[in-house]
Amino acid sequence: MAENELIIIDCIEKIRNHLFACDPSLEKIFENLQNTSLTCKTEDLIRESYLSVVLNINIDAAIGRRKIRHIIKEICEDDFHSCQESINPYLKHDFYHLTDKEKEKFVKNFQAVTNILDCLNAIPQNEINWLALIKDLSSGKTGLNAMKAYRFLKLLGAPVAVLETRKRKFLFRLGWLNVSNTNSKSLTLYQNFCSQLSRLCNESIQSLDYLFGLFSGSEKTAARDVPICGEKPFYSKCPLANYCHYFQLIKAESIGEDYDAQKIARQPKELPREKLLLQGAPALSVPELLAVLLRTGTKTLSVMDLSNTLINKLGSLRAIEAATIKELCAIKGIGLTKAAEIKAAIELGKRFSQEKKRVLTEIKESCAVYEQYRLRFTNYKQEVFLMLVLNCRNEIMREVEISKGTLNSCTVHPREAFKEAIRDSGAGVIFIHNHPSGHPAPSRADIMLTERLQKAGEILGIRVVDHIIIGDGAYYSFADEGLIS
């Protein structure tokens, strides 16, 4: 068995254990979902499920069931108008605002649904091609689109999984389903994913879909600690944190959960930006980089569709650079703000390519460091500890202030001191600090700290080139004095 399959099995087990611990009553529901079947469904149930999906009425609520049964009664009696005045106000629904012609079409669509389902009676459930059935139901003859077809079959107990927004975000965070929005293609991918998972874990598709719904907040429960991976993921409580791509990103970047909730745990429609955060800018294609700049799409176009439209219409990045603001705004979805951002980004790229690389200062001896930094410390009334990060040529790549102390002491921990050097891939470091008293001679604490820093550098593979103490008109170099090899 592949390693990723073992990880998925482990994740499913952790989800189940967490949910059942939070709400033991869910276990009974889960067991019932293992045995659901499409067979032996009455015409009334089929009709109620169809109306529930088409009219968007919650069949699980008592008022929803009453509405649906009232509508069915009126359809069967073919007396729509007589009920307009007498209907209970709590049962009113948009169905009663349809014209007679629209109501006839409604009944005709339902008849098409029953005809399709009647064809399944002679076929064993394990031999039914559910994707083909969904395609038939959403072909336009039934009044159902792909999403409604999935929901309709789910209400009937068919082994189908419905990809809702929160489930999609949850699976995206784990890296199990990389889809940017909910459409017929993503619904099919989710159905196939749950089918494979069902065979792998020996669980029904319905029960797996229910677990994902509970964990992500698509399904409702009275338990206080559910959902875990909803609009605001609770990583501190999540049993899957070690497998979550977003959690790994947060740990790597030391971002707090507040930032995560607001910036990272959003819909996967922002996939290009999230891909950049997780994999780096070089991993993105030109349309994806443009999509990061554009940020949002339109009501009819996703941000990726808008990005591809821009590329296809203008042909290349050079053509986009040559286009005027007016020509960019002529493309549907590109306004003045987006056009200005595109122009600014291209101009930044041009200036970057023209910019000469900064000449780095090469350190050859301790007196050069003293001359460069002595004026900096002239008016300091407390000890300040600096670190110069060097490349392999002893050139200063960056200067970092490690700590500020008191008149005669400064607390420095090797972990904090080398953190920035590791981040900058430094080959060596020079430490500098001052003595406000004006006497550069090292104290016992200075000598011990230098020894600790040198040992830490040896372990990390980063050379401690020197530690220089700056006083009033004089300095002390540990390297010159032979205390650093």
XYZ file of C-alpha atoms in Angstrom:
485
model
C 0.000 0.000 0.000
C 1.346 3.444 -0.988
C 2.422 5.835 1.742
C -0.152 8.475 0.749
C -2.920 5.857 0.997
C -1.836 5.021 4.544
C -1.892 8.733 5.382
C -5.437 9.079 4.024
C -6.645 6.045 6.003
C -5.038 7.510 9.138
C -6.742 10.879 8.495
C -10.175 9.287 8.053
C -9.725 7.354 11.300
C -8.708 10.533 13.153
C -11.683 12.461 11.765
C -14.077 9.704 12.806
C -12.605 9.396 16.322
C -12.685 13.163 16.853
C -16.295 13.544 15.699
C -17.584 10.598 17.700
C -15.773 11.839 20.813
C -17.424 15.257 20.401
C -20.902 13.847 19.734
C -21.469 10.100 20.351
C -24.901 10.284 18.662
C -23.156 10.779 15.303
C -21.970 7.166 15.408
C -25.529 5.871 14.931
C -26.117 8.196 11.963
C -22.813 7.065 10.490
C -23.819 3.393 10.773
C -27.161 4.077 9.075
C -25.398 5.751 6.158
C -23.385 2.587 5.611
C -26.576 0.731 4.672
C -28.558 3.259 2.614
C -29.853 2.170 -0.794
C -31.685 3.693 -3.735
C -33.973 0.701 -4.100
C -37.534 0.563 -2.719
C -38.025 4.355 -2.836
C -41.688 5.300 -3.073
C -42.985 7.750 -5.634
C -43.912 10.151 -2.825
C -40.328 10.200 -1.534
C -38.964 10.759 -5.043
C -41.445 13.589 -5.597
C -40.652 15.196 -2.211
C -36.895 14.951 -2.818
C -37.241 16.463 -6.286
C -39.298 19.408 -5.039
C -36.912 19.933 -2.117
C -33.942 20.279 -4.490
C -35.638 22.300 -7.239
C -37.402 24.731 -4.884
C -34.516 24.785 -2.382
C -36.699 23.759 0.573
C -35.135 22.013 3.545
C -36.922 18.658 3.678
C -35.362 17.850 7.077
C -37.262 20.712 8.753
C -40.910 20.209 9.718
C -42.062 23.422 8.024
C -40.167 22.371 4.883
C -41.909 18.995 4.751
C -45.317 20.706 5.208
C -44.578 23.096 2.349
C -43.581 20.288 0.021
C -46.615 18.120 0.864
C -48.918 21.082 0.349
C -47.394 21.745 -3.080
C -47.688 18.060 -4.018
C -51.348 18.096 -3.010
C -52.019 21.108 -5.229
C -50.126 19.521 -8.147
C -52.097 16.285 -7.844
C -55.423 18.134 -7.606
C -54.366 20.438 -10.470
C -55.859 23.375 -8.583
C -53.111 25.966 -8.220
C -55.217 29.117 -8.183
C -57.787 28.067 -5.602
C -55.144 27.908 -2.892
C -53.674 31.384 -3.481
C -55.906 33.182 -1.003
C -56.415 30.473 1.586
C -52.851 29.211 1.910
C -51.219 29.417 5.345
C -48.691 32.312 5.193
C -46.015 30.048 6.682
C -46.389 27.723 3.690
C -46.067 30.356 0.966
C -43.367 29.677 -1.576
C -42.237 30.977 -4.949
C -43.961 28.013 -6.597
C -47.276 29.807 -6.218
C -45.968 32.725 -8.277
C -45.310 30.575 -11.360
C -47.544 30.815 -14.399
C -49.675 27.878 -15.490
C -47.249 27.213 -18.348
C -44.287 27.154 -15.955
C -46.175 24.809 -13.620
C -46.914 22.468 -16.498
C -43.212 22.459 -17.374
C -42.461 21.715 -13.731
C -44.726 18.655 -13.774
C -43.276 17.550 -17.142
C -39.718 17.792 -15.759
C -40.678 15.671 -12.768
C -42.174 13.050 -15.073
C -38.862 12.944 -16.968
C -37.085 12.290 -13.660
C -39.375 9.396 -12.759
C -38.909 7.886 -16.235
C -35.127 7.959 -15.805
C -35.333 6.374 -12.354
C -37.801 3.698 -13.543
C -35.118 2.437 -15.914
C -32.929 1.610 -12.905
C -35.348 -0.864 -11.298
C -33.999 -3.809 -13.250
C -30.323 -2.948 -12.602
C -28.511 -3.970 -9.384
C -27.312 -0.894 -7.509
C -23.648 -1.935 -7.632
C -23.841 -1.999 -11.448
C -25.352 1.475 -11.901
C -23.124 4.053 -13.552
C -23.858 6.987 -11.245
C -21.925 9.553 -13.262
C -23.878 8.600 -16.396
C -27.130 8.838 -14.411
C -26.205 12.308 -13.145
C -25.417 13.332 -16.714
C -28.900 12.163 -17.784
C -30.580 13.965 -14.899
C -28.758 17.230 -15.657
C -29.253 17.058 -19.432
C -31.903 19.829 -19.414
C -35.016 17.660 -19.590
C -35.514 17.482 -15.828
C -34.918 21.057 -14.625
C -31.877 19.885 -12.665
C -28.309 21.114 -13.070
C -25.348 18.970 -12.038
C -25.304 20.145 -8.398
C -29.051 19.622 -7.983
C -28.795 16.180 -9.592
C -26.200 15.175 -7.005
C -28.309 16.553 -4.147
C -31.438 14.838 -5.463
C -29.753 11.430 -5.623
C -28.176 11.990 -2.195
C -31.653 12.561 -0.679
C -32.743 9.270 -2.219
C -29.858 7.423 -0.573
C -27.745 6.896 -3.696
C -23.973 6.474 -3.216
C -23.086 9.982 -4.355
C -21.093 12.768 -2.696
C -21.988 16.454 -2.963
C -19.057 18.870 -3.138
C -20.081 21.961 -1.200
C -17.921 25.031 -0.644
C -16.717 24.181 2.859
C -15.879 20.600 1.937
C -13.928 21.885 -1.040
C -11.877 24.233 1.147
C -11.211 21.490 3.702
C -9.972 19.021 1.064
C -7.961 21.767 -0.607
C -6.128 22.535 2.644
C -5.129 18.878 2.920
C -4.047 18.817 -0.723
C -6.510 16.021 -1.552
C -8.632 17.939 -4.068
C -7.104 20.880 -5.919
C -10.147 22.536 -7.498
C -10.793 26.276 -7.669
C -14.614 26.338 -7.774
C -17.701 24.141 -7.790
C -18.761 23.094 -11.288
C -19.673 19.860 -13.055
C -15.985 18.943 -13.459
C -15.128 19.448 -9.784
C -18.287 17.552 -8.745
C -17.151 14.603 -10.871
C -13.636 14.756 -9.399
C -15.070 14.700 -5.883
C -17.371 11.775 -6.713
C -14.430 9.791 -8.126
C -12.275 10.719 -5.113
C -14.927 9.487 -2.674
C -15.415 6.294 -4.722
C -11.689 5.520 -4.536
C -11.647 6.396 -0.842
C -14.643 4.136 -0.249
C -12.793 1.138 -1.686
C -9.622 2.069 0.214
C -11.237 2.552 3.635
C -14.116 0.077 3.244
C -16.626 2.827 4.040
C -19.678 3.925 2.051
C -19.470 7.040 -0.112
C -22.364 8.581 1.835
C -20.639 8.102 5.203
C -17.352 9.588 3.957
C -19.198 12.564 2.494
C -20.985 12.981 5.839
C -17.677 12.911 7.758
C -16.206 15.591 5.494
C -19.386 17.660 5.870
C -19.305 17.504 9.675
C -15.598 18.277 9.925
C -15.866 21.260 7.565
C -19.199 22.629 8.801
C -21.369 21.727 5.779
C -23.377 19.360 7.977
C -24.835 20.692 11.224
C -24.363 19.183 14.660
C -24.969 20.325 18.229
C -21.418 19.451 19.311
C -19.416 22.506 20.434
C -16.038 21.445 18.986
C -17.411 20.755 15.493
C -16.573 21.919 12.863
C -12.809 22.064 13.123
C -11.985 23.054 9.535
C -14.748 25.584 8.865
C -14.525 29.211 7.812
C -12.030 29.747 10.626
C -9.914 26.579 11.050
C -8.951 25.663 14.619
C -5.454 24.323 14.021
C -4.711 23.999 17.732
C -7.520 21.401 18.018
C -7.251 19.797 14.580
C -6.186 16.125 14.599
C -5.005 16.512 10.973
C -2.736 19.532 11.567
C 0.423 17.567 10.723
C -0.992 16.706 7.277
C -2.427 20.164 6.530
C -0.581 22.257 3.931
C -1.836 25.511 5.427
C -0.758 24.569 8.935
C 2.738 23.751 7.645
C 2.856 27.144 5.941
C 1.780 28.898 9.123
C 4.454 27.092 11.138
C 7.141 27.879 8.574
C 6.240 31.565 8.397
C 5.438 31.937 12.125
C 2.029 33.424 11.282
C -0.568 33.541 14.045
C -4.014 31.936 13.818
C -5.661 35.360 13.428
C -3.732 35.917 10.228
C -4.499 32.406 9.095
C -8.236 32.811 9.568
C -8.355 36.063 7.651
C -5.733 35.556 4.973
C -5.014 31.923 4.331
C -8.158 29.903 5.018
C -10.164 31.412 2.207
C -11.827 29.810 -0.778
C -9.611 27.950 -3.235
C -10.783 30.402 -5.929
C -7.614 32.262 -4.854
C -5.567 29.197 -5.804
C -2.787 31.085 -7.686
C -1.980 33.175 -4.619
C -2.077 30.165 -2.300
C 0.107 28.209 -4.748
C 2.627 31.063 -4.663
C 2.642 31.025 -0.849
C 3.106 27.263 -0.702
C 5.449 26.647 -3.662
C 7.003 30.004 -4.501
C 6.552 32.343 -7.482
C 8.645 30.259 -9.967
C 6.040 27.465 -9.712
C 3.334 29.692 -11.234
C 2.538 30.001 -14.930
C 2.157 33.419 -16.610
C -1.691 33.335 -16.341
C -1.407 32.377 -12.652
C 0.998 35.244 -11.942
C -1.393 37.608 -13.691
C -4.255 36.177 -11.616
C -2.358 37.041 -8.407
C -2.139 40.636 -9.655
C -5.795 40.789 -10.724
C -6.952 39.275 -7.384
C -10.631 38.874 -8.350
C -12.691 37.990 -11.385
C -16.208 39.039 -12.350
C -19.685 37.611 -11.752
C -19.312 35.396 -14.822
C -15.520 34.885 -14.968
C -13.178 33.483 -12.352
C -9.892 35.303 -11.832
C -8.092 32.557 -13.819
C -10.591 32.880 -16.685
C -10.042 36.645 -16.703
C -6.269 36.169 -16.697
C -6.428 33.726 -19.621
C -8.748 36.080 -21.506
C -6.217 38.884 -21.107
C -3.371 36.693 -22.413
C -5.416 35.284 -25.309
C -6.690 38.669 -26.506
C -3.359 40.496 -26.354
C -1.138 37.520 -27.186
C 1.906 37.991 -24.946
C 3.417 39.879 -22.018
C 5.131 42.251 -24.453
C 1.754 43.019 -26.028
C 0.295 43.699 -22.564
C 3.219 46.035 -21.851
C 2.634 47.869 -25.137
C -1.147 48.186 -24.620
C -2.532 51.484 -23.341
C -4.712 51.787 -20.236
C -7.688 52.335 -22.533
C -6.935 49.139 -24.501
C -6.620 47.129 -21.278
C -9.917 48.517 -19.955
C -11.620 47.462 -23.189
C -11.327 43.848 -21.997
C -14.375 42.887 -19.964
C -13.442 42.566 -16.287
C -10.417 44.901 -16.456
C -11.125 48.297 -14.898
C -8.875 51.270 -14.250
C -7.549 49.816 -10.988
C -6.585 46.450 -12.491
C -5.083 48.131 -15.574
C -2.974 50.432 -13.367
C -1.757 47.482 -11.255
C -0.734 45.533 -14.367
C 1.187 48.525 -15.726
C 2.879 49.121 -12.351
C 3.963 45.465 -12.072
C 5.456 45.462 -15.588
C 7.282 48.735 -14.898
C 8.732 47.268 -11.679
C 10.002 44.289 -13.659
C 11.644 46.595 -16.223
C 13.335 48.673 -13.532
C 14.506 45.544 -11.722
C 16.185 44.262 -14.898
C 17.922 47.657 -15.343
C 19.035 47.961 -11.725
C 22.677 47.202 -11.071
C 23.544 44.747 -8.356
C 24.536 46.466 -5.125
C 28.274 46.423 -4.518
C 28.924 44.599 -1.257
C 31.553 45.715 1.234
C 34.313 43.158 1.643
C 35.702 42.760 5.152
C 39.458 42.091 5.163
C 40.425 43.203 8.677
C 38.841 44.237 11.963
C 39.845 47.904 11.666
C 37.609 48.216 8.563
C 34.595 47.157 10.655
C 35.578 49.601 13.403
C 35.917 52.520 10.962
C 32.557 51.736 9.393
C 30.609 51.425 12.655
C 32.389 53.559 15.284
C 30.286 56.679 14.627
C 27.106 54.629 14.875
C 27.778 53.872 18.561
C 28.951 57.348 19.593
C 25.760 58.452 21.350
C 24.386 55.073 22.467
C 23.688 55.023 26.231
C 23.082 51.268 26.385
C 24.738 48.190 24.932
C 23.581 47.295 21.413
C 24.474 43.950 19.824
C 24.741 43.781 16.006
C 25.442 40.935 13.606
C 26.874 41.262 10.084
C 25.881 38.376 7.811
C 28.691 37.545 5.348
C 28.812 35.558 2.131
C 31.638 33.176 1.227
C 33.777 36.157 0.070
C 33.471 37.907 3.438
C 31.179 40.543 1.878
C 28.476 42.056 4.082
C 25.081 40.811 2.882
C 23.005 42.216 5.706
C 23.186 43.929 9.079
C 20.905 42.725 11.895
C 20.292 44.203 15.341
C 20.152 41.228 17.699
C 19.515 42.903 21.039
C 19.486 46.110 23.068
C 20.507 45.986 26.699
C 21.281 48.242 29.645
C 24.220 50.486 30.502
C 26.573 47.576 31.141
C 24.950 44.392 29.828
C 23.070 42.945 26.862
C 21.274 39.588 26.745
C 22.019 37.532 23.615
C 20.918 33.956 22.913
C 22.755 31.978 20.197
C 19.407 30.766 18.800
C 18.214 34.328 18.169
C 21.636 35.429 16.977
C 21.929 32.818 14.209
C 18.270 32.768 13.126
C 18.694 35.608 10.633
C 22.010 34.255 9.357
C 20.358 30.904 8.592
C 17.467 32.652 6.822
C 19.922 34.626 4.635
C 22.068 31.513 3.922
C 25.080 33.281 5.394
C 28.519 31.667 5.206
C 29.871 33.622 8.161
C 29.038 36.306 10.723
C 30.750 39.131 12.570
C 29.313 40.225 15.905
C 29.659 43.829 17.082
C 28.621 45.450 20.331
C 29.553 48.576 22.221
C 30.607 49.468 25.744
C 28.934 52.776 26.710
C 31.604 53.202 29.418
C 34.133 53.776 26.606
C 36.482 50.922 27.636
C 36.497 48.186 24.942
C 38.154 45.499 27.078
C 35.933 42.376 27.177
C 34.246 41.320 30.397
C 34.099 37.716 31.558
C 30.514 37.592 30.242
C 31.700 38.843 26.813
C 34.323 36.079 26.604
C 31.834 33.348 27.619
C 29.240 34.613 25.135
C 31.806 34.601 22.327
C 32.735 30.995 23.135
C 29.056 29.962 23.062
C 28.473 31.755 19.763
C 31.542 30.147 18.216
C 30.422 26.651 19.273
C 26.898 27.286 17.948
C 28.371 28.486 14.647
C 30.454 25.326 14.313
C 27.360 23.162 14.781
C 25.380 25.197 12.220
C 28.224 25.426 9.708
C 28.380 29.226 9.951
C 31.821 30.724 10.679
C 32.130 33.284 13.465
C 34.741 35.491 11.791
C 35.107 38.010 14.616
C 33.498 39.653 17.631
C 34.361 43.324 17.906
C 33.737 45.536 20.939
C 33.638 49.259 20.180
C 34.615 51.766 22.854
C 35.454 55.469 22.897
C 38.129 55.894 20.205
C 39.274 52.265 20.503
C 38.084 48.750 19.815
C 38.788 45.157 20.787
C 38.850 42.290 18.246
C 38.555 38.713 19.510
C 40.048 37.473 16.222
C 43.072 39.817 16.449
C 43.660 38.669 20.016
C 43.590 35.008 18.987
C 40.405 34.158 20.879
C 38.618 33.238 17.643
C 40.440 30.924 15.272
